């Protein structure tokens, strides 16, 4: 049995873990990171990156299919396209592999030692790692838990056979002719829309009264409209009950207790994610929990001295960039720097069609704190959106009524994910409506909608 000691041990090489380890290495901290899979975690391997690759491929295929129909305003006509999903998956896997190697290289460059295997706590300072060459014991002054999250499995729809999670959906070699999606949140709709564009007949089953319930109804309206245009059937107030006897249909109970069947070759379950807290020996260290998550303070410290936790294992919002920011902060704290966690400006993006972006407070949340001003600018009045055939959507700015401090920014539209950085920066810098309105925005861009929304809130709208 081999033993090593270090100043900092990071368990999990996902976005939070590897960023924490790299920053610690840059700061001269003797760091070891343990990961049983490939570096990059869920986000890089079976989440953010591969799903966006599939979404992009689906968008391109759908554009070509539309042009083949001969009815498009661009005047472009082509032959009907064909799809080799196995080739698409291979392209996606190539991107993931390049990024895997990139993360491994960055860890090495920062002087971080990587141990491949599954770590189990023996006590608050010691873990045992099962590696391919035997057991390795690691003793550390400080430990960071960054074990991430996993898809939630429904008791009535256990994963296996036709029932798949997002992980299996991103590895399919053929487009299912009929796809039932259980869960109308961002993961379900992102993948459901992508497969609909690739030719699948998609049905979404959502237990709540509407899909994308975490966003306000006005923001999601263009997405709901697009679902109908793509032929996606949406059942709300409906519960998935299990598979049919022949396992070729999803059994559902609709509002009012009526039972029905949805023919399906694959059933994609996307009802949420849960923290990965089992199998790590956490019972050996007895951390305080917040429900199923590890409880942390504003510096990501757990209830035990010398143990930090970051990322999905600590709760919502389960976003890679949140984990990255936490990881960087923790590394600097371990190095003796004065840091704390401010979650005011964490943009969230939903890569549906059209895309959604939120940062800061919604109008309802802001209104609960006092009088507000709201400015909203539609993309129907934006020249760049018109030239991209993407007029559905808008940019909305929410600010305090007294001093015009911006409290929240939301947008829905084609490609608005790229506006998320500007939204986050405005909130982080404490921008006012006047700051945004007075910033010269390049023309013609969709970003002009940000400036126009601020002008609208000030009663000085120019283009609407």
Coordinates of C-alpha atoms in Angstrom, one line a residue:
X1 CA 0.0 0.0 0.0
X2 CA 1.5 3.3 -1.1
X3 CA 1.0 6.5 1.0
X4 CA 1.5 10.1 -0.1
X5 CA 1.0 13.4 1.7
X6 CA 0.0 16.8 0.3
X7 CA -1.2 20.2 1.4
X8 CA -4.4 20.1 -0.6
X9 CA -6.5 17.1 -1.8
X10 CA -9.3 17.7 -4.4
X11 CA -11.8 14.8 -4.8
X12 CA -13.3 15.1 -8.3
X13 CA -11.9 16.6 -11.5
X14 CA -15.1 18.2 -12.8
X15 CA -15.2 22.0 -13.6
X16 CA -15.0 22.9 -9.9
X17 CA -12.4 20.4 -8.9
X18 CA -9.9 20.8 -11.8
X19 CA -10.1 24.6 -11.6
X20 CA -9.5 24.5 -7.8
X21 CA -6.5 22.2 -8.3
X22 CA -5.0 24.2 -11.2
X23 CA -5.3 27.5 -9.3
X24 CA -3.8 25.9 -6.2
X25 CA -0.9 24.6 -8.2
X26 CA -0.4 28.1 -9.7
X27 CA -0.2 29.4 -6.1
X28 CA 2.5 26.9 -5.2
X29 CA 0.3 24.6 -3.1
X30 CA 1.3 21.0 -3.1
X31 CA -1.9 19.6 -4.7
X32 CA -3.3 16.1 -5.5
X33 CA -6.5 15.5 -7.4
X34 CA -8.4 12.2 -7.5
X35 CA -10.7 11.3 -10.3
X36 CA -12.1 7.8 -11.3
X37 CA -13.2 8.9 -14.8
X38 CA -11.9 11.2 -17.4
X39 CA -11.0 14.8 -16.4
X40 CA -13.7 17.4 -16.9
X41 CA -16.5 15.7 -15.0
X42 CA -20.2 15.5 -16.2
X43 CA -20.0 18.9 -17.9
X44 CA -17.2 18.1 -20.3
X45 CA -17.8 14.4 -20.8
X46 CA -21.6 13.8 -20.7
X47 CA -23.2 17.2 -20.2
X48 CA -22.5 20.8 -21.3
X49 CA -20.0 20.2 -24.1
X50 CA -21.4 17.1 -25.8
X51 CA -25.0 18.3 -25.6
X52 CA -24.1 21.7 -27.2
X53 CA -22.3 19.7 -30.0
X54 CA -25.5 17.7 -30.6
X55 CA -27.6 20.9 -30.4
X56 CA -25.4 22.6 -33.0
X57 CA -25.5 19.6 -35.4
X58 CA -29.3 19.5 -35.0
X59 CA -29.6 23.2 -35.8
X60 CA -27.5 22.7 -39.0
X61 CA -29.5 19.7 -40.1
X62 CA -32.8 21.4 -39.5
X63 CA -31.6 24.5 -41.5
X64 CA -30.7 22.3 -44.4
X65 CA -34.0 20.4 -44.2
X66 CA -35.9 23.6 -44.2
X67 CA -34.0 24.8 -47.3
X68 CA -34.7 21.4 -49.0
X69 CA -38.4 22.2 -48.6
X70 CA -38.0 25.1 -51.0
X71 CA -40.0 27.5 -48.8
X72 CA -37.5 29.9 -47.2
X73 CA -37.1 33.6 -47.5
X74 CA -33.3 33.3 -48.2
X75 CA -34.0 31.9 -51.7
X76 CA -31.7 28.9 -51.1
X77 CA -32.8 25.5 -52.4
X78 CA -30.9 22.3 -51.9
X79 CA -31.4 18.5 -52.1
X80 CA -32.8 16.8 -49.0
X81 CA -30.0 16.2 -46.5
X82 CA -29.2 12.9 -44.8
X83 CA -27.8 12.3 -41.3
X84 CA -25.2 9.8 -40.0
X85 CA -25.7 10.2 -36.3
X86 CA -22.8 7.8 -35.6
X87 CA -20.5 10.2 -37.4
X88 CA -22.0 13.2 -35.5
X89 CA -21.4 11.3 -32.3
X90 CA -17.8 10.6 -33.3
X91 CA -17.2 14.3 -34.0
X92 CA -18.7 15.2 -30.6
X93 CA -16.5 12.6 -28.9
X94 CA -13.4 14.1 -30.7
X95 CA -14.2 17.5 -29.1
X96 CA -14.6 15.9 -25.7
X97 CA -11.3 14.0 -26.1
X98 CA -9.4 17.2 -27.1
X99 CA -10.8 19.0 -24.0
X100 CA -10.0 16.0 -21.8
X101 CA -6.4 16.1 -22.9
X102 CA -6.4 19.9 -22.4
X103 CA -7.5 19.7 -18.8
X104 CA -5.0 16.9 -18.1
X105 CA -2.3 19.1 -19.6
X106 CA -3.3 22.1 -17.6
X107 CA -3.2 20.1 -14.4
X108 CA 0.3 18.8 -15.2
X109 CA 1.5 22.3 -16.1
X110 CA 0.3 23.6 -12.7
X111 CA 2.3 20.8 -11.0
X112 CA -0.8 19.0 -9.8
X113 CA -0.5 15.2 -9.2
X114 CA -3.4 13.3 -10.6
X115 CA -4.5 10.0 -9.1
X116 CA -6.9 7.8 -11.1
X117 CA -9.3 5.9 -8.9
X118 CA -12.2 6.0 -6.5
X119 CA -11.5 7.8 -3.2
X120 CA -13.1 6.8 0.1
X121 CA -12.7 8.8 3.3
X122 CA -11.0 7.1 6.3
X123 CA -11.1 10.3 8.4
X124 CA -11.2 14.1 7.8
X125 CA -7.6 14.1 6.6
X126 CA -7.2 10.7 4.9
X127 CA -8.6 9.0 1.9
X128 CA -7.9 5.6 0.4
X129 CA -8.0 5.4 -3.4
X130 CA -8.7 2.2 -5.3
X131 CA -6.4 2.5 -8.4
X132 CA -5.6 0.1 -11.2
X133 CA -2.2 -0.7 -9.5
X134 CA -3.6 -1.2 -6.0
X135 CA -4.7 0.8 -2.9
X136 CA -3.2 4.3 -2.4
X137 CA -3.6 6.3 0.8
X138 CA -3.5 10.1 0.6
X139 CA -3.1 12.3 3.7
X140 CA -3.8 16.0 3.3
X141 CA -3.9 19.1 5.4
X142 CA -7.0 20.4 3.5
X143 CA -9.6 18.5 1.5
X144 CA -12.0 19.8 -1.2
X145 CA -15.1 17.6 -2.1
X146 CA -16.1 18.2 -5.7
X147 CA -17.9 15.0 -6.5
X148 CA -20.7 16.6 -8.6
X149 CA -24.1 15.2 -9.4
X150 CA -25.9 12.5 -11.3
X151 CA -29.3 12.1 -13.1
X152 CA -32.3 11.4 -10.9
X153 CA -33.8 8.0 -11.5
X154 CA -37.6 7.5 -11.2
X155 CA -38.7 4.3 -9.3
X156 CA -41.3 3.6 -12.0
X157 CA -38.7 4.2 -14.8
X158 CA -35.3 2.8 -13.8
X159 CA -32.6 3.4 -16.3
X160 CA -31.9 0.5 -18.7
X161 CA -33.2 -0.7 -22.0
X162 CA -35.5 1.9 -23.6
X163 CA -35.3 4.2 -20.5
X164 CA -32.3 6.5 -20.8
X165 CA -30.7 9.4 -19.0
X166 CA -29.1 12.4 -20.7
X167 CA -25.8 10.4 -20.7
X168 CA -27.1 7.7 -22.9
X169 CA -29.0 10.2 -25.1
X170 CA -25.8 11.8 -26.0
X171 CA -24.3 8.5 -27.1
X172 CA -27.0 7.2 -29.4
X173 CA -25.9 6.0 -32.8
X174 CA -29.4 6.3 -34.3
X175 CA -32.1 8.9 -34.0
X176 CA -35.1 7.3 -32.3
X177 CA -38.2 7.5 -34.4
X178 CA -40.3 8.2 -31.3
X179 CA -38.9 9.9 -28.2
X180 CA -40.8 10.5 -25.0
X181 CA -39.1 13.1 -22.7
X182 CA -40.1 12.9 -19.0
X183 CA -39.4 16.3 -17.5
X184 CA -39.9 19.7 -19.1
X185 CA -36.9 21.5 -17.6
X186 CA -33.9 22.8 -19.4
X187 CA -32.2 19.4 -20.0
X188 CA -35.3 17.8 -21.3
X189 CA -36.2 20.6 -23.7
X190 CA -32.6 21.1 -24.9
X191 CA -32.3 17.5 -25.9
X192 CA -35.9 17.1 -27.0
X193 CA -35.6 20.0 -29.4
X194 CA -32.4 18.7 -30.8
X195 CA -33.8 15.3 -31.5
X196 CA -37.0 16.8 -33.0
X197 CA -34.8 18.7 -35.4
X198 CA -32.9 15.5 -36.3
X199 CA -36.2 13.8 -37.2
X200 CA -37.6 12.2 -34.1
X201 CA -41.3 12.5 -33.1
X202 CA -40.9 14.0 -29.6
X203 CA -43.4 14.2 -26.8
X204 CA -42.7 16.0 -23.5
X205 CA -44.4 15.0 -20.3
X206 CA -44.3 17.5 -17.5
X207 CA -46.0 17.2 -14.1
X208 CA -46.2 20.9 -13.5
X209 CA -48.7 23.3 -15.2
X210 CA -46.0 24.5 -17.7
X211 CA -42.6 23.6 -19.0
X212 CA -39.4 25.6 -17.9
X213 CA -41.2 26.4 -14.7
X214 CA -38.1 27.9 -13.2
X215 CA -38.4 30.9 -15.6
X216 CA -41.3 33.4 -15.8
X217 CA -44.0 32.6 -18.4
X218 CA -43.3 35.7 -20.5
X219 CA -39.6 34.7 -21.0
X220 CA -40.5 31.1 -22.0
X221 CA -43.4 32.0 -24.4
X222 CA -41.2 32.1 -27.5
X223 CA -39.8 28.6 -26.6
X224 CA -43.3 27.2 -26.2
X225 CA -44.2 28.6 -29.6
X226 CA -41.2 27.0 -31.1
X227 CA -42.0 23.6 -29.6
X228 CA -45.3 23.7 -31.5
X229 CA -43.6 24.7 -34.7
X230 CA -41.2 21.8 -34.4
X231 CA -44.1 19.4 -33.9
X232 CA -43.2 18.6 -30.3
X233 CA -46.3 17.6 -28.3
X234 CA -46.2 18.9 -24.7
X235 CA -48.3 17.3 -22.0
X236 CA -48.5 19.4 -18.8
X237 CA -50.1 18.4 -15.5
X238 CA -49.1 14.8 -16.5
X239 CA -47.2 12.1 -14.7
X240 CA -45.1 9.3 -16.1
X241 CA -46.2 6.0 -14.5
X242 CA -43.9 3.5 -16.2
X243 CA -43.5 1.4 -19.4
X244 CA -46.2 -0.6 -21.1
X245 CA -46.0 -4.4 -20.9
X246 CA -44.3 -4.6 -24.3
X247 CA -41.9 -1.7 -23.3
X248 CA -42.8 0.2 -26.4
X249 CA -44.8 3.0 -24.8
X250 CA -44.8 5.3 -21.8
X251 CA -47.8 5.1 -19.5
X252 CA -49.0 8.5 -18.4
X253 CA -51.6 9.9 -16.1
X254 CA -53.0 13.2 -17.3
X255 CA -54.8 15.9 -15.4
X256 CA -58.0 14.5 -13.9
X257 CA -56.7 11.0 -13.5
X258 CA -57.1 9.8 -17.1
X259 CA -54.6 7.2 -18.2
X260 CA -52.9 7.1 -21.6
X261 CA -50.0 5.7 -23.6
X262 CA -47.3 7.5 -25.6
X263 CA -45.6 5.3 -28.2
X264 CA -41.9 5.5 -27.7
X265 CA -38.7 3.8 -28.9
X266 CA -36.7 5.6 -26.2
X267 CA -37.9 7.3 -23.0
X268 CA -35.5 10.1 -21.8
X269 CA -35.9 10.8 -18.1
X270 CA -34.7 14.3 -17.2
X271 CA -36.4 15.1 -13.9
X272 CA -33.4 16.6 -12.2
X273 CA -30.0 15.8 -10.8
X274 CA -28.9 14.6 -7.3
X275 CA -25.6 15.2 -5.5
X276 CA -23.1 12.3 -5.6
X277 CA -22.6 11.8 -1.9
X278 CA -22.7 8.0 -1.7
X279 CA -19.7 5.7 -2.0
X280 CA -17.2 8.3 -0.8
X281 CA -17.2 7.3 2.9
X282 CA -18.8 10.6 3.9
X283 CA -20.3 8.7 6.9
X284 CA -16.8 8.5 8.3
X285 CA -16.6 12.3 8.6
X286 CA -20.2 13.2 9.6
X287 CA -20.6 16.5 7.7
X288 CA -23.7 18.8 8.3
X289 CA -26.1 18.4 5.4
X290 CA -28.6 20.7 3.8
X291 CA -31.1 18.1 2.7
X292 CA -29.2 15.9 0.4
X293 CA -26.5 18.5 -0.2
X294 CA -23.3 19.3 1.8
X295 CA -23.9 22.4 3.9
X296 CA -21.3 25.2 3.3
X297 CA -20.8 28.8 4.3
X298 CA -19.9 31.8 2.0
X299 CA -16.3 30.5 1.8
X300 CA -17.4 26.9 0.8
X301 CA -16.3 25.6 4.2
X302 CA -18.1 22.5 5.5
X303 CA -18.9 21.9 9.2
X304 CA -15.5 20.2 9.6
X305 CA -12.3 22.1 9.9
X306 CA -10.1 21.7 6.9
X307 CA -12.9 20.3 4.6
X308 CA -14.4 22.4 1.8
X309 CA -17.1 21.4 -0.7
X310 CA -17.8 23.0 -4.1
X311 CA -20.1 22.6 -7.1
X312 CA -23.2 20.5 -7.5
X313 CA -22.7 18.5 -4.3
X314 CA -23.4 21.8 -2.4
X315 CA -26.8 22.5 -4.1
X316 CA -28.3 24.9 -6.6
X317 CA -27.6 26.4 -8.9
X318 CA -26.0 23.4 -10.5
X319 CA -23.9 25.3 -13.0
X320 CA -20.3 24.5 -14.2
X321 CA -19.3 28.2 -14.0
X322 CA -20.5 28.4 -10.4
X323 CA -18.4 25.4 -9.5
X324 CA -15.4 27.0 -11.3
X325 CA -15.8 30.2 -9.4
X326 CA -16.0 28.4 -6.1
X327 CA -13.0 26.2 -6.9
X328 CA -10.8 29.2 -7.7
X329 CA -12.0 31.0 -4.5
X330 CA -11.2 27.9 -2.3
X331 CA -7.7 27.5 -3.8
X332 CA -7.0 31.2 -2.9
X333 CA -8.4 30.8 0.6
X334 CA -6.1 27.8 1.2
X335 CA -3.2 29.9 -0.1
X336 CA -4.0 32.5 2.6
X337 CA -5.9 35.0 0.5
X338 CA -9.0 36.8 1.8
X339 CA -12.0 35.7 -0.3
X340 CA -15.7 35.1 0.1
X341 CA -18.5 33.8 -2.2
X342 CA -20.9 36.3 -3.8
X343 CA -23.6 34.5 -5.9
X344 CA -25.4 37.7 -7.0
X345 CA -24.2 37.5 -10.6
X346 CA -24.3 33.9 -11.8
X347 CA -25.8 33.9 -15.3
X348 CA -27.8 30.8 -16.3
X349 CA -28.3 29.8 -19.9
X350 CA -30.9 27.4 -21.4
X351 CA -29.8 26.3 -24.8
X352 CA -33.3 25.7 -26.2
X353 CA -34.5 27.2 -29.4
X354 CA -34.7 30.1 -28.9
X355 CA -32.1 30.4 -26.1
X356 CA -32.8 31.8 -22.6
X357 CA -30.5 33.8 -20.4
X358 CA -31.1 35.0 -16.9
X359 CA -28.8 36.9 -14.5
X360 CA -29.7 38.4 -11.2
X361 CA -33.3 38.9 -10.0
X362 CA -36.5 38.4 -12.1
X363 CA -39.1 41.2 -12.1
X364 CA -41.1 39.3 -9.5
X365 CA -38.2 38.8 -7.2
X366 CA -37.1 42.4 -7.6
X367 CA -40.6 43.7 -7.0
X368 CA -40.7 41.9 -3.7
X369 CA -37.8 44.1 -2.5
X370 CA -39.2 47.4 -3.6
X371 CA -40.3 49.7 -6.4
X372 CA -38.7 48.8 -9.8
X373 CA -38.3 49.9 -13.4
X374 CA -38.5 47.4 -16.2
X375 CA -37.3 48.0 -19.7
X376 CA -37.9 45.5 -22.5
X377 CA -36.8 45.6 -26.1
X378 CA -38.1 43.1 -28.8
X379 CA -35.9 41.5 -31.4
X380 CA -38.6 42.3 -33.9
X381 CA -37.1 45.8 -33.9
X382 CA -33.4 44.7 -34.0
X383 CA -31.8 44.7 -37.5
X384 CA -29.3 41.9 -36.8
X385 CA -32.0 39.6 -35.5
X386 CA -34.0 40.2 -38.7
X387 CA -31.1 39.3 -40.9
X388 CA -30.6 36.1 -38.9
X389 CA -34.3 35.1 -39.1
X390 CA -34.4 35.3 -35.4
X391 CA -37.0 37.9 -34.5
X392 CA -38.8 36.0 -31.7
X393 CA -37.7 37.2 -28.3
X394 CA -36.5 40.2 -26.3
X395 CA -34.0 41.6 -23.8
X396 CA -35.3 42.8 -20.4
X397 CA -33.6 44.9 -17.8
X398 CA -34.9 45.2 -14.2
X399 CA -33.6 48.0 -12.0
X400 CA -34.4 49.8 -8.7
X401 CA -36.8 52.8 -9.3
X402 CA -34.9 55.2 -7.0
X403 CA -31.2 54.9 -8.0
X404 CA -31.6 52.8 -11.2
X405 CA -29.2 50.1 -10.0
X406 CA -29.6 47.1 -12.3
X407 CA -30.9 44.1 -10.3
X408 CA -31.6 41.6 -13.1
X409 CA -31.3 41.0 -16.8
X410 CA -33.1 38.4 -18.9
X411 CA -33.2 37.6 -22.6
X412 CA -34.8 35.1 -24.9
X413 CA -33.8 34.8 -28.6
X414 CA -31.6 33.2 -31.1
X415 CA -28.0 33.2 -29.9
X416 CA -28.6 35.2 -26.7
X417 CA -26.4 32.9 -24.7
X418 CA -23.5 35.0 -26.0
X419 CA -25.0 38.1 -24.2
X420 CA -24.7 36.3 -20.8
X421 CA -21.2 37.7 -20.2
X422 CA -22.3 41.3 -20.7
X423 CA -25.2 40.7 -18.4
X424 CA -23.0 39.2 -15.6
X425 CA -20.5 42.0 -15.9
X426 CA -23.1 44.7 -15.6
X427 CA -24.4 43.1 -12.4
X428 CA -20.9 42.4 -11.0
X429 CA -19.8 46.0 -11.6
X430 CA -23.0 47.5 -10.1
X431 CA -24.2 49.1 -13.3
X432 CA -27.1 51.5 -13.4
X433 CA -29.5 52.0 -16.3
X434 CA -27.6 55.1 -17.3
X435 CA -24.3 53.1 -17.4
X436 CA -25.8 50.6 -19.9
X437 CA -27.7 53.3 -21.9
X438 CA -24.5 55.4 -22.1
X439 CA -22.3 52.6 -23.4
X440 CA -21.9 52.6 -27.1
X441 CA -23.0 49.2 -28.5
X442 CA -21.8 48.0 -31.9
X443 CA -24.3 48.1 -34.7
X444 CA -25.7 45.9 -36.1
X445 CA -25.7 43.4 -33.2
X446 CA -28.2 41.7 -31.0
X447 CA -26.4 43.2 -28.1
X448 CA -27.9 46.6 -29.0
X449 CA -31.1 45.2 -27.5
X450 CA -29.4 45.4 -24.1
X451 CA -28.8 49.2 -24.5
X452 CA -32.3 49.7 -25.9
X453 CA -33.9 47.9 -23.0
X454 CA -32.1 50.2 -20.6
X455 CA -33.2 53.2 -22.6
X456 CA -36.8 51.9 -22.5
X457 CA -36.6 51.7 -18.7
X458 CA -35.4 55.3 -18.6
X459 CA -38.2 56.5 -20.9
X460 CA -35.8 57.3 -23.7
X461 CA -36.4 54.4 -26.1
X462 CA -35.1 55.2 -29.6
X463 CA -35.9 52.2 -31.8
X464 CA -39.2 51.1 -30.4

